[in-house]
Tab-separated table of N, CA and C in Angstrom:
chain	number	residue	atom	x	y	z
K	1	MET	N	-68.805	-18.934	-58.177
K	1	MET	CA	-68.835	-18.055	-57.584
K	1	MET	C	-68.571	-18.061	-56.142
K	2	GLN	N	-68.184	-17.029	-55.489
K	2	GLN	CA	-67.034	-17.222	-54.785
K	2	GLN	C	-68.322	-16.104	-53.217
K	3	ILE	N	-68.541	-16.906	-52.582
K	3	ILE	CA	-69.800	-16.004	-51.460
K	3	ILE	C	-68.508	-15.989	-50.116
K	4	ASN	N	-68.753	-14.407	-49.831
K	4	ASN	CA	-68.037	-14.405	-48.238
K	4	ASN	C	-68.367	-14.719	-47.504
K	5	ASP	N	-69.814	-13.944	-47.362
K	5	ASP	CA	-70.955	-13.907	-46.121
K	5	ASP	C	-72.030	-13.924	-46.675
K	6	VAL	N	-72.847	-15.122	-46.871
K	6	VAL	CA	-74.377	-14.960	-47.312
K	6	VAL	C	-75.269	-14.012	-47.266
K	7	ALA	N	-75.033	-13.431	-45.660
K	7	ALA	CA	-75.577	-12.230	-45.121
K	7	ALA	C	-75.731	-10.843	-46.189
K	8	ASP	N	-74.643	-11.149	-46.949
K	8	ASP	CA	-74.314	-9.835	-47.740
K	8	ASP	C	-75.356	-10.011	-49.153
K	9	LEU	N	-75.557	-11.268	-49.612
K	9	LEU	CA	-76.704	-11.622	-50.173
K	9	LEU	C	-78.323	-10.600	-50.580
K	10	LYS	N	-78.417	-10.390	-51.794
K	10	LYS	CA	-79.788	-9.922	-52.234
K	10	LYS	C	-81.148	-10.618	-51.322
K	11	VAL	N	-80.329	-11.836	-51.624
K	11	VAL	CA	-81.679	-13.376	-51.462
K	11	VAL	C	-81.577	-13.008	-49.671
K	12	PHE	N	-80.588	-13.698	-49.306
K	12	PHE	CA	-80.995	-13.073	-47.615
K	12	PHE	C	-81.374	-12.115	-46.957
K	13	LYS	N	-80.809	-11.068	-47.940
K	13	LYS	CA	-81.529	-9.506	-47.037
K	13	LYS	C	-83.332	-9.546	-47.595
K	14	ILE	N	-83.552	-9.843	-48.358
K	14	ILE	CA	-84.757	-10.143	-48.826
K	14	ILE	C	-86.047	-11.101	-47.718
K	15	ALA	N	-85.028	-12.101	-47.880
K	15	ALA	CA	-85.807	-13.039	-47.264
K	15	ALA	C	-85.716	-13.178	-45.565
K	16	HIS	N	-84.680	-12.181	-44.911
K	16	HIS	CA	-84.863	-11.765	-43.707
K	16	HIS	C	-85.898	-10.201	-43.175
K	17	GLU	N	-86.180	-9.702	-44.510
K	17	GLU	CA	-87.228	-8.673	-44.404
K	17	GLU	C	-88.315	-9.377	-44.444
K	18	LEU	N	-88.598	-9.953	-45.418
K	18	LEU	CA	-89.675	-11.413	-45.463
K	18	LEU	C	-89.976	-11.949	-43.309
K	19	THR	N	-89.409	-12.104	-43.033
K	19	THR	CA	-89.102	-12.569	-41.715
K	19	THR	C	-89.934	-11.682	-40.778
K	20	LEU	N	-88.949	-10.875	-40.844
K	20	LEU	CA	-89.195	-9.327	-40.490
K	20	LEU	C	-90.911	-9.261	-40.339
K	21	GLU	N	-90.990	-8.985	-41.191
K	21	GLU	CA	-92.827	-9.032	-42.071
K	21	GLU	C	-93.371	-9.781	-41.475
K	22	ILE	N	-93.151	-11.366	-41.296
K	22	ILE	CA	-94.035	-12.207	-40.547
K	22	ILE	C	-94.492	-12.092	-39.119
K	23	TYR	N	-93.268	-11.969	-38.737
K	23	TYR	CA	-93.603	-11.870	-36.737
K	23	TYR	C	-94.142	-10.331	-36.692
K	24	LYS	N	-94.088	-9.582	-37.484
K	24	LYS	CA	-94.846	-8.164	-37.693
K	24	LYS	C	-96.664	-8.812	-37.826
K	25	VAL	N	-97.017	-9.170	-38.436
K	25	VAL	CA	-98.461	-9.634	-38.655
K	25	VAL	C	-98.916	-10.762	-38.139
K	26	THR	N	-97.798	-11.434	-37.479
K	26	THR	CA	-98.273	-12.231	-36.479
K	26	THR	C	-98.708	-11.888	-35.018
K	27	LYS	N	-98.307	-10.648	-34.956
K	27	LYS	CA	-98.527	-10.299	-33.593
K	27	LYS	C	-100.278	-10.282	-33.266
K	28	ASP	N	-100.992	-9.432	-34.548
K	28	ASP	CA	-102.370	-9.839	-34.464
K	28	ASP	C	-102.553	-10.865	-35.049
K	29	PHE	N	-102.570	-11.795	-34.199
K	29	PHE	CA	-103.102	-13.074	-34.918
K	29	PHE	C	-103.790	-13.465	-33.575
K	30	PRO	N	-104.535	-14.193	-33.664
K	30	PRO	CA	-105.613	-14.559	-32.135
K	30	PRO	C	-104.873	-15.634	-31.122
K	31	SER	N	-104.571	-15.024	-29.715
K	31	SER	CA	-103.665	-15.861	-28.834
K	31	SER	C	-104.141	-17.089	-29.049
K	32	GLU	N	-104.929	-18.069	-28.985
K	32	GLU	CA	-105.090	-19.446	-29.146
K	32	GLU	C	-103.978	-19.901	-30.506
K	33	GLU	N	-103.691	-19.020	-31.317
K	33	GLU	CA	-102.674	-19.120	-32.412
K	33	GLU	C	-101.053	-19.249	-31.844
K	34	LYS	N	-101.537	-18.546	-30.776
K	34	LYS	CA	-99.545	-18.591	-30.197
K	34	LYS	C	-98.598	-20.184	-30.372
K	35	PHE	N	-99.066	-20.758	-29.970
K	35	PHE	CA	-98.474	-22.290	-29.861
K	35	PHE	C	-98.851	-23.197	-31.643
K	36	GLY	N	-99.516	-22.490	-32.127
K	36	GLY	CA	-100.264	-23.236	-33.629
K	36	GLY	C	-99.656	-22.403	-34.679
K	37	LEU	N	-100.259	-21.276	-35.466
K	37	LEU	CA	-100.225	-21.442	-37.004
K	37	LEU	C	-98.661	-20.054	-36.340
K	38	ILE	N	-98.929	-18.963	-35.315
K	38	ILE	CA	-97.472	-17.844	-35.036
K	38	ILE	C	-96.743	-18.958	-35.133
K	39	SER	N	-96.646	-19.923	-34.038
K	39	SER	CA	-95.152	-20.071	-34.595
K	39	SER	C	-94.626	-21.188	-35.210
K	40	GLN	N	-95.923	-21.576	-36.016
K	40	GLN	CA	-95.257	-22.807	-37.472
K	40	GLN	C	-95.025	-21.468	-38.897
K	41	MET	N	-95.661	-20.285	-38.823
K	41	MET	CA	-95.116	-19.593	-39.952
K	41	MET	C	-93.906	-18.666	-39.557
K	42	ARG	N	-93.324	-18.316	-38.081
K	42	ARG	CA	-92.769	-17.824	-37.405
K	42	ARG	C	-91.157	-18.547	-37.427
K	43	ARG	N	-91.355	-19.939	-37.512
K	43	ARG	CA	-90.793	-21.136	-37.492
K	43	ARG	C	-89.745	-21.392	-39.400
K	44	ALA	N	-91.128	-20.953	-39.895
K	44	ALA	CA	-91.197	-21.347	-41.273
K	44	ALA	C	-90.037	-20.108	-41.758
K	45	ALA	N	-90.440	-19.105	-41.503
K	45	ALA	CA	-89.645	-17.968	-42.033
K	45	ALA	C	-88.777	-17.729	-41.956
K	46	SER	N	-87.896	-17.706	-40.491
K	46	SER	CA	-86.557	-17.300	-39.896
K	46	SER	C	-85.967	-19.119	-40.216
K	47	SER	N	-86.372	-20.191	-40.789
K	47	SER	CA	-85.394	-21.160	-41.575
K	47	SER	C	-85.507	-21.292	-42.744
K	48	ILE	N	-85.562	-20.365	-43.076
K	48	ILE	CA	-85.040	-19.565	-44.477
K	48	ILE	C	-83.837	-19.397	-44.607
K	49	CYS	N	-83.509	-18.001	-43.709
K	49	CYS	CA	-82.222	-17.543	-43.625
K	49	CYS	C	-81.447	-18.394	-42.493
K	50	ALA	N	-82.054	-18.938	-42.054
K	50	ALA	CA	-81.001	-19.669	-41.210
K	50	ALA	C	-80.600	-20.664	-41.746
K	51	ASN	N	-81.236	-21.667	-43.194
K	51	ASN	CA	-80.862	-22.882	-43.901
K	51	ASN	C	-79.774	-22.388	-44.328
K	52	MET	N	-80.008	-20.673	-44.971
K	52	MET	CA	-78.866	-20.434	-46.131
K	52	MET	C	-77.426	-20.064	-45.160
K	53	MET	N	-77.693	-19.709	-43.676
K	53	MET	CA	-76.208	-20.003	-43.144
K	53	MET	C	-75.693	-20.546	-42.525
K	54	GLU	N	-76.320	-21.660	-42.456
K	54	GLU	CA	-75.691	-23.204	-41.948
K	54	GLU	C	-75.477	-23.510	-43.245
K	55	GLY	N	-75.668	-23.526	-44.210
K	55	GLY	CA	-74.996	-23.781	-45.410
K	55	GLY	C	-73.617	-23.603	-45.988
K	56	SER	N	-74.268	-22.070	-45.500
K	56	SER	CA	-73.103	-21.440	-46.017
K	56	SER	C	-71.732	-21.719	-45.074
K	57	TYR	N	-71.721	-22.103	-44.219
K	57	TYR	CA	-71.019	-22.370	-42.791
K	57	TYR	C	-70.182	-24.125	-42.992
K	58	ARG	N	-70.730	-24.951	-44.098
K	58	ARG	CA	-70.395	-26.045	-44.477
K	58	ARG	C	-69.451	-26.484	-44.891
K	59	ASN	N	-68.522	-27.654	-45.207
K	59	ASN	CA	-67.199	-27.991	-45.995
K	59	ASN	C	-67.551	-27.380	-47.207
K	60	ASN	N	-68.389	-27.996	-48.325
K	60	ASN	CA	-68.322	-27.683	-49.532
K	60	ASN	C	-69.732	-27.054	-50.090
K	61	SER	N	-69.992	-26.574	-51.578
K	61	SER	CA	-70.523	-25.804	-52.068
K	61	SER	C	-71.786	-27.049	-52.123
K	62	LYS	N	-71.578	-28.035	-51.740
K	62	LYS	CA	-72.623	-29.191	-52.399
K	62	LYS	C	-73.649	-29.537	-51.032
K	63	GLU	N	-73.008	-29.523	-49.804
K	63	GLU	CA	-73.991	-28.914	-48.963
K	63	GLU	C	-74.438	-28.003	-48.461
K	64	PHE	N	-73.626	-27.033	-48.953
K	64	PHE	CA	-74.566	-25.511	-49.349
K	64	PHE	C	-75.954	-25.593	-50.254
K	65	ARG	N	-75.489	-26.163	-51.134
K	65	ARG	CA	-76.807	-26.267	-51.693
K	65	ARG	C	-77.645	-27.143	-51.460
K	66	GLN	N	-77.206	-28.319	-50.770
K	66	GLN	CA	-78.752	-28.916	-49.185
K	66	GLN	C	-79.458	-28.069	-48.937
K	67	PHE	N	-78.036	-27.306	-48.323
K	67	PHE	CA	-79.305	-25.875	-47.279
K	67	PHE	C	-80.276	-24.922	-47.951
K	68	CYS	N	-79.336	-24.705	-49.142
K	68	CYS	CA	-80.295	-23.995	-49.862
K	68	CYS	C	-81.891	-24.779	-50.378
K	69	GLY	N	-81.067	-25.935	-50.939
K	69	GLY	CA	-82.882	-27.025	-51.301
K	69	GLY	C	-83.428	-26.652	-49.856
K	70	ILE	N	-83.119	-26.817	-48.559
K	70	ILE	CA	-84.447	-27.085	-47.532
K	70	ILE	C	-84.679	-25.366	-47.532
K	71	ALA	N	-83.440	-24.450	-47.511
K	71	ALA	CA	-85.091	-23.080	-47.244
K	71	ALA	C	-85.605	-22.550	-48.164
K	72	ARG	N	-85.219	-23.266	-49.119
K	72	ARG	CA	-86.587	-22.887	-50.211
K	72	ARG	C	-87.929	-24.143	-50.345
K	73	GLY	N	-87.525	-24.800	-49.238
K	73	GLY	CA	-88.591	-25.667	-48.958
K	73	GLY	C	-89.659	-25.003	-47.807
K	74	SER	N	-88.829	-24.326	-47.477
K	74	SER	CA	-89.226	-23.412	-46.123
K	74	SER	C	-90.296	-22.253	-46.998
K	75	VAL	N	-90.071	-22.197	-47.896
K	75	VAL	CA	-90.503	-20.905	-48.426
K	75	VAL	C	-91.634	-21.263	-49.020
K	76	GLY	N	-91.844	-22.750	-49.858
K	76	GLY	CA	-93.280	-23.379	-49.847
K	76	GLY	C	-94.256	-23.791	-48.302
K	77	GLU	N	-93.302	-23.864	-47.640
K	77	GLU	CA	-94.283	-23.810	-46.635
K	77	GLU	C	-94.370	-23.141	-45.885
K	78	LEU	N	-94.063	-21.597	-45.895
K	78	LEU	CA	-94.296	-20.363	-45.632
K	78	LEU	C	-95.412	-20.029	-46.082
K	79	ARG	N	-95.559	-20.267	-47.966
K	79	ARG	CA	-96.583	-20.063	-48.435
K	79	ARG	C	-97.936	-20.038	-48.170
K	80	TYR	N	-97.644	-21.318	-47.791
K	80	TYR	CA	-99.001	-22.056	-47.512
K	80	TYR	C	-99.543	-21.578	-46.363
K	81	PHE	N	-98.432	-21.401	-45.216
K	81	PHE	CA	-99.733	-20.684	-43.746
K	81	PHE	C	-99.710	-19.279	-44.079
K	82	ILE	N	-99.511	-18.464	-45.146
K	82	ILE	CA	-99.754	-17.513	-45.242
K	82	ILE	C	-101.192	-17.602	-45.808
K	83	ILE	N	-101.497	-18.814	-47.058
K	83	ILE	CA	-102.592	-18.572	-47.887
K	83	ILE	C	-103.664	-19.310	-46.560
K	84	LEU	N	-103.661	-19.934	-45.186
K	84	LEU	CA	-104.402	-20.423	-44.715
K	84	LEU	C	-104.375	-18.864	-43.789
K	85	SER	N	-103.566	-18.438	-43.773
K	85	SER	CA	-104.000	-17.339	-42.842
K	85	SER	C	-104.790	-16.126	-43.592
K	86	GLU	N	-104.784	-16.105	-44.084
K	86	GLU	CA	-105.887	-15.200	-45.067
K	86	GLU	C	-106.998	-15.504	-45.198
K	87	GLY	N	-107.456	-17.240	-45.427
K	87	GLY	CA	-108.279	-17.678	-45.568
K	87	GLY	C	-109.246	-17.869	-43.996
K	88	LEU	N	-108.274	-17.974	-42.884
K	88	LEU	CA	-108.969	-17.643	-41.250
K	88	LEU	C	-109.089	-16.867	-41.233
K	89	GLY	N	-109.090	-15.824	-41.645
K	89	GLY	CA	-109.349	-14.110	-41.868
K	89	GLY	C	-107.986	-13.676	-40.807
K	90	TYR	N	-107.100	-14.173	-40.816
K	90	TYR	CA	-105.846	-13.263	-39.773
K	90	TYR	C	-105.696	-12.513	-40.425
K	91	ILE	N	-105.440	-12.390	-42.035
K	91	ILE	CA	-104.587	-11.004	-42.652
K	91	ILE	C	-105.053	-11.490	-44.116
K	92	SER	N	-105.121	-9.597	-44.267
K	92	SER	CA	-106.064	-9.067	-45.286
K	92	SER	C	-105.692	-9.724	-46.785
K	93	LYS	N	-106.664	-9.731	-47.899
K	93	LYS	CA	-106.046	-9.913	-48.979
K	93	LYS	C	-104.973	-9.220	-49.600
K	94	ASP	N	-104.699	-8.218	-49.241
K	94	ASP	CA	-103.801	-7.203	-49.844
K	94	ASP	C	-102.553	-7.580	-49.042
K	95	MET	N	-102.800	-8.145	-48.347
K	95	MET	CA	-101.427	-8.055	-46.571
K	95	MET	C	-101.228	-9.662	-47.580
K	96	SER	N	-101.893	-10.724	-47.438
K	96	SER	CA	-101.227	-11.779	-48.337
K	96	SER	C	-100.882	-11.537	-49.815
K	97	THR	N	-101.348	-11.165	-50.874
K	97	THR	CA	-101.255	-10.912	-51.737
K	97	THR	C	-99.359	-10.725	-52.069
K	98	LYS	N	-98.787	-9.657	-50.906
K	98	LYS	CA	-97.680	-8.917	-50.849
K	98	LYS	C	-96.668	-10.201	-50.383
K	99	LEU	N	-97.271	-10.485	-49.112
K	99	LEU	CA	-96.145	-11.775	-48.512
K	99	LEU	C	-96.100	-12.533	-49.837
K	100	ILE	N	-96.676	-13.668	-50.596
K	100	ILE	CA	-97.028	-14.359	-51.280
K	100	ILE	C	-95.993	-14.193	-52.772
K	101	GLU	N	-96.188	-12.459	-52.815
K	101	GLU	CA	-95.164	-12.319	-54.083
K	101	GLU	C	-93.633	-11.828	-53.623
K	102	LYS	N	-93.823	-11.978	-52.256
K	102	LYS	CA	-92.074	-11.596	-52.068
K	102	LYS	C	-91.767	-13.563	-51.836
K	103	THR	N	-92.436	-13.972	-51.374
K	103	THR	CA	-92.339	-15.589	-51.370
K	103	THR	C	-91.611	-16.061	-52.591
K	104	ALA	N	-92.852	-15.520	-53.752
K	104	ALA	CA	-92.013	-15.869	-54.901
K	104	ALA	C	-90.988	-15.318	-55.157
K	105	THR	N	-90.642	-14.283	-55.186
K	105	THR	CA	-89.078	-13.612	-55.844
K	105	THR	C	-87.947	-14.269	-54.801
K	106	VAL	N	-87.990	-14.568	-53.542
K	106	VAL	CA	-87.490	-15.683	-52.703
K	106	VAL	C	-86.486	-17.028	-52.879
K	107	SER	N	-88.285	-17.491	-53.575
K	107	SER	CA	-87.688	-19.058	-53.850
K	107	SER	C	-87.138	-18.829	-55.015
K	108	LYS	N	-87.265	-17.814	-56.251
K	108	LYS	CA	-86.657	-18.034	-57.388
K	108	LYS	C	-85.329	-17.463	-57.091
K	109	MET	N	-84.879	-16.565	-56.222
K	109	MET	CA	-83.174	-16.416	-55.956
K	109	MET	C	-83.007	-17.727	-55.349
K	110	ILE	N	-83.356	-18.156	-54.820
K	110	ILE	CA	-82.521	-19.435	-53.736
K	110	ILE	C	-82.355	-20.155	-55.135
K	111	TYR	N	-83.554	-20.206	-55.877
K	111	TYR	CA	-83.583	-21.573	-56.963
K	111	TYR	C	-82.362	-21.081	-58.142
K	112	GLY	N	-81.928	-20.157	-58.009
K	112	GLY	CA	-81.168	-18.821	-59.043
K	112	GLY	C	-79.529	-19.490	-58.086
K	113	LEU	N	-79.415	-19.288	-56.639
K	113	LEU	CA	-78.475	-19.505	-56.301
K	113	LEU	C	-78.316	-20.764	-56.475
K	114	ILE	N	-78.909	-21.493	-55.870
K	114	ILE	CA	-78.676	-23.644	-56.245
K	114	ILE	C	-77.987	-24.036	-57.089
K	115	LYS	N	-78.469	-22.816	-58.298
K	115	LYS	CA	-78.024	-23.448	-59.961
K	115	LYS	C	-77.026	-22.840	-60.284
K	116	SER	N	-76.308	-21.983	-59.704
K	116	SER	CA	-74.807	-21.129	-59.641
K	116	SER	C	-73.994	-21.894	-58.854
K	117	LEU	N	-74.577	-22.811	-57.416
K	117	LEU	CA	-73.813	-23.587	-56.922
K	117	LEU	C	-73.227	-24.996	-57.410
K	118	GLU	N	-73.840	-24.750	-58.086
K	118	GLU	CA	-73.532	-26.260	-59.431
K	118	GLU	C	-73.112	-26.787	-60.080
K	119	ASN	N	-72.077	-25.607	-60.482
K	119	ASN	CA	-71.059	-25.419	-61.140
K	119	ASN	C	-70.002	-25.504	-60.454
K	120	LYS	N	-69.974	-25.324	-59.040
K	120	LYS	CA	-69.168	-25.327	-58.198
K	120	LYS	C	-68.460	-26.660	-57.651
């Protein structure tokens, strides 16, 4: 699999959309969460694409796979923060479900990307 620009991949685009959604929903969180949950969710969300991008600039596909694995870990971290946000009443059940479904999609797609890079 030849990748010229990771930003052109569907998984990157969906993960970027997810990041933008996280930034939007966290705007309505209580101000006391500014340095807590807001910061953690935004960092986890943005690190998904950041790690994929950084990995694509590395020297070989093994390093790229490693960074994709880190990105997938960030998806899991974000998923928990979404569950926590719903539990704290910061987001609705509907919003939580929508965001969790998107994290599942991104996680599966990153896994597929990792598998495709294993043969390189």
